[in-house]
Amino acid sequence: MLKKFINSATFELPAFEADPESDLLLFDKPYRCTSFDIVGKVRRIVQRQAGKKVKVGHAGTLDPLATGLLIICIGKMTKQIDSIQAQEKEYTGTFMMGSTTPSFDLEHPVDHEYPYTHITRELAEEAARSFIGNIEQVPPMFSAVKFSGKRAYELAREGEEAALTSKNITIYDFELTRFELPEIDFRIRCSKGTYIRSIARDFGKALQSGAHLTALRRTHIGNYHVKDAIKPILL
């Protein structure tokens, strides 16, 4: 098991310019790096350049195992975080069919295996279409959702179960871009609050099997695109 990602990716940020009073920067978050790793380094650089304390925050976290677009707001732009987070998002990634993990991704090892050879592309595409629209989704246990004053992932790591309630989300597009069992690649465009890890869980169940994420990348938030983002340098 990857140990809570305390030993996360080591990286440096290339030179960039930012207005400490009000600015917005796009970053392409690397694998195993946390969103707060990026925020911390940006804050230190901007504060050093400005010679004073500067408010810095991100507009929508990414799991350590996810890569892609992370929007960093500086100074007065931090007041726009909620409105940026509310914009639709696009993700690409890979489902591994026939097995599940407690976290629905690679943070934990496989806990159950299921048959998957009965799945055809037609069945998978039909299942994907069933997710499009307004749906109810239960967040993963290994998530930052609060339950009884604690984060769900804290309870999960203590071996406790939280009775998380479902939330209404919207899936605008759910396209299967590669079908090579046991792997299925996808592109999903969705609303704020959508957990792609939960879609992996529910997609597996819809196909009378199991599934977990082996790759996830955020490509868009509204009109912001990862192709325009600053790429940290992995060391």
PDB file of C-alpha atoms in Angstrom:
ATOM      1  CA  MET A   1       0.000   0.000   0.000  1.00  0.00           C
ATOM      2  CA  LEU A   2       1.196   3.534  -0.729  1.00  0.00           C
ATOM      3  CA  LYS A   3       1.611   4.987   2.750  1.00  0.00           C
ATOM      4  CA  LYS A   4      -0.716   7.983   2.694  1.00  0.00           C
ATOM      5  CA  PHE A   5       1.631   9.649   0.198  1.00  0.00           C
ATOM      6  CA  ILE A   6       3.776  11.177   2.931  1.00  0.00           C
ATOM      7  CA  ASN A   7       6.699  10.372   0.623  1.00  0.00           C
ATOM      8  CA  SER A   8       5.199  12.331  -2.261  1.00  0.00           C
ATOM      9  CA  ALA A   9       6.769  13.362  -5.550  1.00  0.00           C
ATOM     10  CA  THR A  10       9.788  15.687  -5.315  1.00  0.00           C
ATOM     11  CA  PHE A  11       9.510  18.588  -7.716  1.00  0.00           C
ATOM     12  CA  GLU A  12      10.490  22.158  -8.440  1.00  0.00           C
ATOM     13  CA  LEU A  13       8.479  24.877 -10.136  1.00  0.00           C
ATOM     14  CA  PRO A  14       9.888  26.589 -13.237  1.00  0.00           C
ATOM     15  CA  ALA A  15      10.277  30.364 -13.094  1.00  0.00           C
ATOM     16  CA  PHE A  16       6.955  32.187 -13.300  1.00  0.00           C
ATOM     17  CA  GLU A  17       5.624  35.681 -12.748  1.00  0.00           C
ATOM     18  CA  ALA A  18       2.632  36.393 -10.528  1.00  0.00           C
ATOM     19  CA  ASP A  19       0.930  39.519  -9.255  1.00  0.00           C
ATOM     20  CA  PRO A  20       0.803  39.115  -5.443  1.00  0.00           C
ATOM     21  CA  GLU A  21      -2.229  41.412  -5.292  1.00  0.00           C
ATOM     22  CA  SER A  22      -4.439  39.393  -7.664  1.00  0.00           C
ATOM     23  CA  ASP A  23      -3.545  36.563 -10.035  1.00  0.00           C
ATOM     24  CA  LEU A  24      -4.558  33.139 -11.301  1.00  0.00           C
ATOM     25  CA  LEU A  25      -2.092  30.442 -12.352  1.00  0.00           C
ATOM     26  CA  LEU A  26      -2.624  27.060 -14.002  1.00  0.00           C
ATOM     27  CA  PHE A  27      -0.468  24.072 -13.019  1.00  0.00           C
ATOM     28  CA  ASP A  28      -0.252  20.525 -14.366  1.00  0.00           C
ATOM     29  CA  LYS A  29      -0.111  18.596 -11.082  1.00  0.00           C
ATOM     30  CA  PRO A  30       2.269  15.620 -11.217  1.00  0.00           C
ATOM     31  CA  TYR A  31       1.527  12.081 -10.042  1.00  0.00           C
ATOM     32  CA  ARG A  32       1.949  11.518  -6.269  1.00  0.00           C
ATOM     33  CA  CYS A  33       2.203  15.250  -5.627  1.00  0.00           C
ATOM     34  CA  THR A  34      -0.581  16.719  -3.484  1.00  0.00           C
ATOM     35  CA  SER A  35      -2.538  19.844  -4.328  1.00  0.00           C
ATOM     36  CA  PHE A  36      -1.225  21.411  -1.114  1.00  0.00           C
ATOM     37  CA  ASP A  37       2.380  20.718  -2.221  1.00  0.00           C
ATOM     38  CA  ILE A  38       1.791  23.011  -5.210  1.00  0.00           C
ATOM     39  CA  VAL A  39      -0.012  25.660  -3.142  1.00  0.00           C
ATOM     40  CA  GLY A  40       2.797  25.681  -0.557  1.00  0.00           C
ATOM     41  CA  LYS A  41       5.555  26.167  -3.111  1.00  0.00           C
ATOM     42  CA  VAL A  42       3.645  28.882  -4.975  1.00  0.00           C
ATOM     43  CA  ARG A  43       2.960  30.699  -1.705  1.00  0.00           C
ATOM     44  CA  ARG A  44       6.627  30.622  -0.676  1.00  0.00           C
ATOM     45  CA  ILE A  45       7.807  31.883  -4.085  1.00  0.00           C
ATOM     46  CA  VAL A  46       5.214  34.672  -4.333  1.00  0.00           C
ATOM     47  CA  GLN A  47       5.749  35.800  -0.733  1.00  0.00           C
ATOM     48  CA  ARG A  48       9.509  35.851  -1.254  1.00  0.00           C
ATOM     49  CA  GLN A  49       9.088  37.960  -4.399  1.00  0.00           C
ATOM     50  CA  ALA A  50       6.565  40.298  -2.745  1.00  0.00           C
ATOM     51  CA  GLY A  51       8.373  40.545   0.579  1.00  0.00           C
ATOM     52  CA  LYS A  52       5.128  40.085   2.490  1.00  0.00           C
ATOM     53  CA  LYS A  53       2.423  37.549   3.314  1.00  0.00           C
ATOM     54  CA  VAL A  54       0.203  36.651   0.377  1.00  0.00           C
ATOM     55  CA  LYS A  55      -3.042  34.686   0.376  1.00  0.00           C
ATOM     56  CA  VAL A  56      -2.858  31.636  -1.932  1.00  0.00           C
ATOM     57  CA  GLY A  57      -5.392  28.824  -2.474  1.00  0.00           C
ATOM     58  CA  HIS A  58      -6.476  26.258  -5.050  1.00  0.00           C
ATOM     59  CA  ALA A  59      -9.801  26.015  -6.878  1.00  0.00           C
ATOM     60  CA  GLY A  60     -10.519  22.297  -6.543  1.00  0.00           C
ATOM     61  CA  THR A  61      -8.207  19.635  -5.127  1.00  0.00           C
ATOM     62  CA  LEU A  62      -6.864  16.621  -6.986  1.00  0.00           C
ATOM     63  CA  ASP A  63      -6.111  13.274  -5.328  1.00  0.00           C
ATOM     64  CA  PRO A  64      -2.376  12.467  -5.033  1.00  0.00           C
ATOM     65  CA  LEU A  65      -2.706   9.742  -7.687  1.00  0.00           C
ATOM     66  CA  ALA A  66      -4.470  12.076 -10.132  1.00  0.00           C
ATOM     67  CA  THR A  67      -2.644  14.416 -12.496  1.00  0.00           C
ATOM     68  CA  GLY A  68      -3.684  17.450 -14.462  1.00  0.00           C
ATOM     69  CA  LEU A  69      -5.164  20.891 -14.125  1.00  0.00           C
ATOM     70  CA  LEU A  70      -4.868  22.618 -10.762  1.00  0.00           C
ATOM     71  CA  ILE A  71      -5.894  26.278 -10.596  1.00  0.00           C
ATOM     72  CA  ILE A  72      -4.047  28.425  -8.061  1.00  0.00           C
ATOM     73  CA  CYS A  73      -5.572  31.743  -6.978  1.00  0.00           C
ATOM     74  CA  ILE A  74      -3.452  34.523  -5.492  1.00  0.00           C
ATOM     75  CA  GLY A  75      -4.446  37.594  -3.483  1.00  0.00           C
ATOM     76  CA  LYS A  76      -7.856  38.992  -4.402  1.00  0.00           C
ATOM     77  CA  MET A  77      -8.431  36.153  -6.882  1.00  0.00           C
ATOM     78  CA  THR A  78      -8.949  33.802  -3.911  1.00  0.00           C
ATOM     79  CA  LYS A  79     -12.406  35.389  -3.670  1.00  0.00           C
ATOM     80  CA  GLN A  80     -13.190  33.728  -7.018  1.00  0.00           C
ATOM     81  CA  ILE A  81     -12.367  30.199  -5.835  1.00  0.00           C
ATOM     82  CA  ASP A  82     -15.986  29.180  -5.226  1.00  0.00           C
ATOM     83  CA  SER A  83     -17.146  30.405  -8.639  1.00  0.00           C
ATOM     84  CA  ILE A  84     -14.262  28.627 -10.402  1.00  0.00           C
ATOM     85  CA  GLN A  85     -14.930  25.400  -8.478  1.00  0.00           C
ATOM     86  CA  ALA A  86     -18.579  25.544  -9.564  1.00  0.00           C
ATOM     87  CA  GLN A  87     -17.629  25.275 -13.252  1.00  0.00           C
ATOM     88  CA  GLU A  88     -17.868  21.957 -15.084  1.00  0.00           C
ATOM     89  CA  LYS A  89     -14.810  19.735 -15.228  1.00  0.00           C
ATOM     90  CA  GLU A  90     -13.427  17.173 -17.649  1.00  0.00           C
ATOM     91  CA  TYR A  91     -11.407  14.079 -16.737  1.00  0.00           C
ATOM     92  CA  THR A  92      -9.749  11.277 -18.660  1.00  0.00           C
ATOM     93  CA  GLY A  93      -8.506   8.026 -17.189  1.00  0.00           C
ATOM     94  CA  THR A  94      -8.583   4.253 -16.988  1.00  0.00           C
ATOM     95  CA  PHE A  95     -10.871   1.798 -15.215  1.00  0.00           C
ATOM     96  CA  MET A  96      -9.443  -1.607 -14.316  1.00  0.00           C
ATOM     97  CA  MET A  97     -12.375  -3.987 -14.586  1.00  0.00           C
ATOM     98  CA  GLY A  98     -12.765  -7.145 -12.514  1.00  0.00           C
ATOM     99  CA  SER A  99     -11.272  -5.912  -9.237  1.00  0.00           C
ATOM    100  CA  THR A 100     -11.882  -3.347  -6.513  1.00  0.00           C
ATOM    101  CA  THR A 101      -9.855  -1.599  -3.828  1.00  0.00           C
ATOM    102  CA  PRO A 102     -11.085   0.076  -0.598  1.00  0.00           C
ATOM    103  CA  SER A 103     -10.218   3.534  -1.979  1.00  0.00           C
ATOM    104  CA  PHE A 104     -11.453   2.758  -5.531  1.00  0.00           C
ATOM    105  CA  ASP A 105      -7.977   3.592  -6.886  1.00  0.00           C
ATOM    106  CA  LEU A 106      -4.354   2.445  -6.461  1.00  0.00           C
ATOM    107  CA  GLU A 107      -3.874   3.932  -2.985  1.00  0.00           C
ATOM    108  CA  HIS A 108      -4.816   0.521  -1.566  1.00  0.00           C
ATOM    109  CA  PRO A 109      -4.319  -3.029  -2.855  1.00  0.00           C
ATOM    110  CA  VAL A 110      -7.050  -5.083  -4.501  1.00  0.00           C
ATOM    111  CA  ASP A 111      -9.510  -6.483  -1.951  1.00  0.00           C
ATOM    112  CA  HIS A 112     -11.990  -8.323  -4.221  1.00  0.00           C
ATOM    113  CA  GLU A 113     -11.934  -9.831  -7.694  1.00  0.00           C
ATOM    114  CA  TYR A 114     -14.903 -10.317 -10.027  1.00  0.00           C
ATOM    115  CA  PRO A 115     -15.578 -11.853 -13.456  1.00  0.00           C
ATOM    116  CA  TYR A 116     -15.304  -9.405 -16.327  1.00  0.00           C
ATOM    117  CA  THR A 117     -15.066 -11.456 -19.541  1.00  0.00           C
ATOM    118  CA  HIS A 118     -18.845 -11.169 -20.041  1.00  0.00           C
ATOM    119  CA  ILE A 119     -18.463  -7.391 -20.573  1.00  0.00           C
ATOM    120  CA  THR A 120     -18.718  -6.296 -24.209  1.00  0.00           C
ATOM    121  CA  ARG A 121     -18.100  -2.825 -25.565  1.00  0.00           C
ATOM    122  CA  GLU A 122     -21.830  -2.521 -26.249  1.00  0.00           C
ATOM    123  CA  LEU A 123     -22.676  -3.362 -22.616  1.00  0.00           C
ATOM    124  CA  ALA A 124     -20.032  -0.938 -21.350  1.00  0.00           C
ATOM    125  CA  GLU A 125     -21.284   1.900 -23.559  1.00  0.00           C
ATOM    126  CA  GLU A 126     -24.866   1.241 -22.466  1.00  0.00           C
ATOM    127  CA  ALA A 127     -23.748   1.390 -18.830  1.00  0.00           C
ATOM    128  CA  ALA A 128     -21.873   4.651 -19.460  1.00  0.00           C
ATOM    129  CA  ARG A 129     -24.968   6.233 -21.025  1.00  0.00           C
ATOM    130  CA  SER A 130     -26.993   5.331 -17.915  1.00  0.00           C
ATOM    131  CA  PHE A 131     -24.825   7.733 -15.874  1.00  0.00           C
ATOM    132  CA  ILE A 132     -25.511  10.776 -18.050  1.00  0.00           C
ATOM    133  CA  GLY A 133     -27.768  13.387 -16.446  1.00  0.00           C
ATOM    134  CA  ASN A 134     -28.542  14.238 -12.827  1.00  0.00           C
ATOM    135  CA  ILE A 135     -27.670  11.286 -10.586  1.00  0.00           C
ATOM    136  CA  GLU A 136     -27.190  10.537  -6.896  1.00  0.00           C
ATOM    137  CA  GLN A 137     -23.637   9.603  -5.915  1.00  0.00           C
ATOM    138  CA  VAL A 138     -22.220   8.359  -2.596  1.00  0.00           C
ATOM    139  CA  PRO A 139     -18.690   9.741  -1.990  1.00  0.00           C
ATOM    140  CA  PRO A 140     -15.815   7.306  -1.367  1.00  0.00           C
ATOM    141  CA  MET A 141     -14.973   6.404   2.225  1.00  0.00           C
ATOM    142  CA  PHE A 142     -11.419   7.541   1.495  1.00  0.00           C
ATOM    143  CA  SER A 143     -12.409  11.153   0.841  1.00  0.00           C
ATOM    144  CA  ALA A 144     -12.373  14.502   2.643  1.00  0.00           C
ATOM    145  CA  VAL A 145     -16.145  14.485   3.201  1.00  0.00           C
ATOM    146  CA  LYS A 146     -16.920  15.219   6.871  1.00  0.00           C
ATOM    147  CA  PHE A 147     -18.914  12.801   9.022  1.00  0.00           C
ATOM    148  CA  SER A 148     -19.503  13.390  12.752  1.00  0.00           C
ATOM    149  CA  GLY A 149     -16.795  16.038  12.809  1.00  0.00           C
ATOM    150  CA  LYS A 150     -14.140  13.894  11.149  1.00  0.00           C
ATOM    151  CA  ARG A 151     -12.952  13.445   7.588  1.00  0.00           C
ATOM    152  CA  ALA A 152     -14.227  10.201   6.080  1.00  0.00           C
ATOM    153  CA  TYR A 153     -10.689   9.095   5.213  1.00  0.00           C
ATOM    154  CA  GLU A 154      -9.648   9.492   8.861  1.00  0.00           C
ATOM    155  CA  LEU A 155     -12.443   7.153   9.968  1.00  0.00           C
ATOM    156  CA  ALA A 156     -11.611   4.709   7.159  1.00  0.00           C
ATOM    157  CA  ARG A 157      -7.966   4.554   8.195  1.00  0.00           C
ATOM    158  CA  GLU A 158      -9.102   3.855  11.759  1.00  0.00           C
ATOM    159  CA  GLY A 159     -11.172   0.944  10.458  1.00  0.00           C
ATOM    160  CA  GLU A 160     -14.510   2.684  11.051  1.00  0.00           C
ATOM    161  CA  GLU A 161     -17.397   3.013   8.595  1.00  0.00           C
ATOM    162  CA  ALA A 162     -19.134   6.326   7.950  1.00  0.00           C
ATOM    163  CA  ALA A 163     -22.719   6.247   6.683  1.00  0.00           C
ATOM    164  CA  LEU A 164     -22.094   8.807   3.952  1.00  0.00           C
ATOM    165  CA  THR A 165     -25.171  10.233   2.277  1.00  0.00           C
ATOM    166  CA  SER A 166     -25.568  10.530  -1.481  1.00  0.00           C
ATOM    167  CA  LYS A 167     -25.234  13.855  -3.267  1.00  0.00           C
ATOM    168  CA  ASN A 168     -26.762  15.075  -6.500  1.00  0.00           C
ATOM    169  CA  ILE A 169     -24.247  15.540  -9.313  1.00  0.00           C
ATOM    170  CA  THR A 170     -24.477  15.915 -13.081  1.00  0.00           C
ATOM    171  CA  ILE A 171     -22.641  13.905 -15.729  1.00  0.00           C
ATOM    172  CA  TYR A 172     -22.716  15.770 -19.052  1.00  0.00           C
ATOM    173  CA  ASP A 173     -20.630  13.345 -21.123  1.00  0.00           C
ATOM    174  CA  PHE A 174     -19.297   9.827 -20.484  1.00  0.00           C
ATOM    175  CA  GLU A 175     -17.327   8.508 -23.445  1.00  0.00           C
ATOM    176  CA  LEU A 176     -15.366   5.234 -23.631  1.00  0.00           C
ATOM    177  CA  THR A 177     -12.205   6.009 -25.599  1.00  0.00           C
ATOM    178  CA  ARG A 178     -10.475   2.606 -25.420  1.00  0.00           C
ATOM    179  CA  PHE A 179     -11.884  -0.854 -24.744  1.00  0.00           C
ATOM    180  CA  GLU A 180      -9.188  -3.476 -24.089  1.00  0.00           C
ATOM    181  CA  LEU A 181     -10.341  -5.620 -21.183  1.00  0.00           C
ATOM    182  CA  PRO A 182      -9.603  -5.602 -18.374  1.00  0.00           C
ATOM    183  CA  GLU A 183      -8.894  -1.905 -19.080  1.00  0.00           C
ATOM    184  CA  ILE A 184     -11.379   0.705 -20.275  1.00  0.00           C
ATOM    185  CA  ASP A 185     -10.304   4.302 -20.940  1.00  0.00           C
ATOM    186  CA  PHE A 186     -12.835   7.104 -20.546  1.00  0.00           C
ATOM    187  CA  ARG A 187     -13.524  10.806 -20.866  1.00  0.00           C
ATOM    188  CA  ILE A 188     -16.041  12.316 -18.433  1.00  0.00           C
ATOM    189  CA  ARG A 189     -17.403  15.863 -18.291  1.00  0.00           C
ATOM    190  CA  CYS A 190     -19.160  16.518 -14.993  1.00  0.00           C
ATOM    191  CA  SER A 191     -20.317  18.994 -12.364  1.00  0.00           C
ATOM    192  CA  LYS A 192     -18.661  20.156  -9.173  1.00  0.00           C
ATOM    193  CA  GLY A 193     -18.593  17.526  -6.432  1.00  0.00           C
ATOM    194  CA  THR A 194     -18.270  14.504  -8.719  1.00  0.00           C
ATOM    195  CA  TYR A 195     -15.965  11.742  -7.507  1.00  0.00           C
ATOM    196  CA  ILE A 196     -14.575   9.809 -10.476  1.00  0.00           C
ATOM    197  CA  ARG A 197     -13.485   7.093  -8.036  1.00  0.00           C
ATOM    198  CA  SER A 198     -17.156   6.614  -7.112  1.00  0.00           C
ATOM    199  CA  ILE A 199     -18.031   6.392 -10.801  1.00  0.00           C
ATOM    200  CA  ALA A 200     -15.454   3.584 -11.083  1.00  0.00           C
ATOM    201  CA  ARG A 201     -17.178   1.744  -8.241  1.00  0.00           C
ATOM    202  CA  ASP A 202     -20.670   2.266  -9.664  1.00  0.00           C
ATOM    203  CA  PHE A 203     -19.619   1.530 -13.259  1.00  0.00           C
ATOM    204  CA  GLY A 204     -18.259  -1.841 -12.149  1.00  0.00           C
ATOM    205  CA  LYS A 205     -21.486  -2.649 -10.315  1.00  0.00           C
ATOM    206  CA  ALA A 206     -23.575  -1.614 -13.331  1.00  0.00           C
ATOM    207  CA  LEU A 207     -21.700  -4.213 -15.364  1.00  0.00           C
ATOM    208  CA  GLN A 208     -22.118  -6.929 -12.680  1.00  0.00           C
ATOM    209  CA  SER A 209     -18.415  -6.802 -11.954  1.00  0.00           C
ATOM    210  CA  GLY A 210     -16.050  -4.528 -10.084  1.00  0.00           C
ATOM    211  CA  ALA A 211     -13.750  -1.705 -11.130  1.00  0.00           C
ATOM    212  CA  HIS A 212     -11.189   0.731  -9.775  1.00  0.00           C
ATOM    213  CA  LEU A 213      -9.190   3.647 -11.165  1.00  0.00           C
ATOM    214  CA  THR A 214      -5.632   3.086 -12.357  1.00  0.00           C
ATOM    215  CA  ALA A 215      -5.221   6.522 -13.967  1.00  0.00           C
ATOM    216  CA  LEU A 216      -7.001   9.875 -13.681  1.00  0.00           C
ATOM    217  CA  ARG A 217      -6.231  13.225 -15.288  1.00  0.00           C
ATOM    218  CA  ARG A 218      -8.161  16.505 -15.112  1.00  0.00           C
ATOM    219  CA  THR A 219      -8.013  18.301 -18.460  1.00  0.00           C
ATOM    220  CA  HIS A 220     -10.517  21.171 -18.123  1.00  0.00           C
ATOM    221  CA  ILE A 221     -12.175  23.390 -15.524  1.00  0.00           C
ATOM    222  CA  GLY A 222     -14.604  25.634 -17.384  1.00  0.00           C
ATOM    223  CA  ASN A 223     -12.586  27.375 -20.101  1.00  0.00           C
ATOM    224  CA  TYR A 224      -9.251  26.662 -18.391  1.00  0.00           C
ATOM    225  CA  HIS A 225      -7.259  23.844 -20.036  1.00  0.00           C
ATOM    226  CA  VAL A 226      -4.287  21.809 -18.839  1.00  0.00           C
ATOM    227  CA  LYS A 227      -2.463  22.434 -22.144  1.00  0.00           C
ATOM    228  CA  ASP A 228      -1.964  26.030 -20.950  1.00  0.00           C
ATOM    229  CA  ALA A 229      -0.637  25.004 -17.523  1.00  0.00           C
ATOM    230  CA  ILE A 230       2.811  25.343 -15.996  1.00  0.00           C
ATOM    231  CA  LYS A 231       4.521  21.952 -15.721  1.00  0.00           C
ATOM    232  CA  PRO A 232       6.436  21.319 -12.473  1.00  0.00           C
ATOM    233  CA  ILE A 233       9.862  19.717 -12.903  1.00  0.00           C
ATOM    234  CA  LEU A 234      10.080  16.278 -11.272  1.00  0.00           C
ATOM    235  CA  LEU A 235      13.380  15.580  -9.487  1.00  0.00           C
TER     236      LEU A 235
END
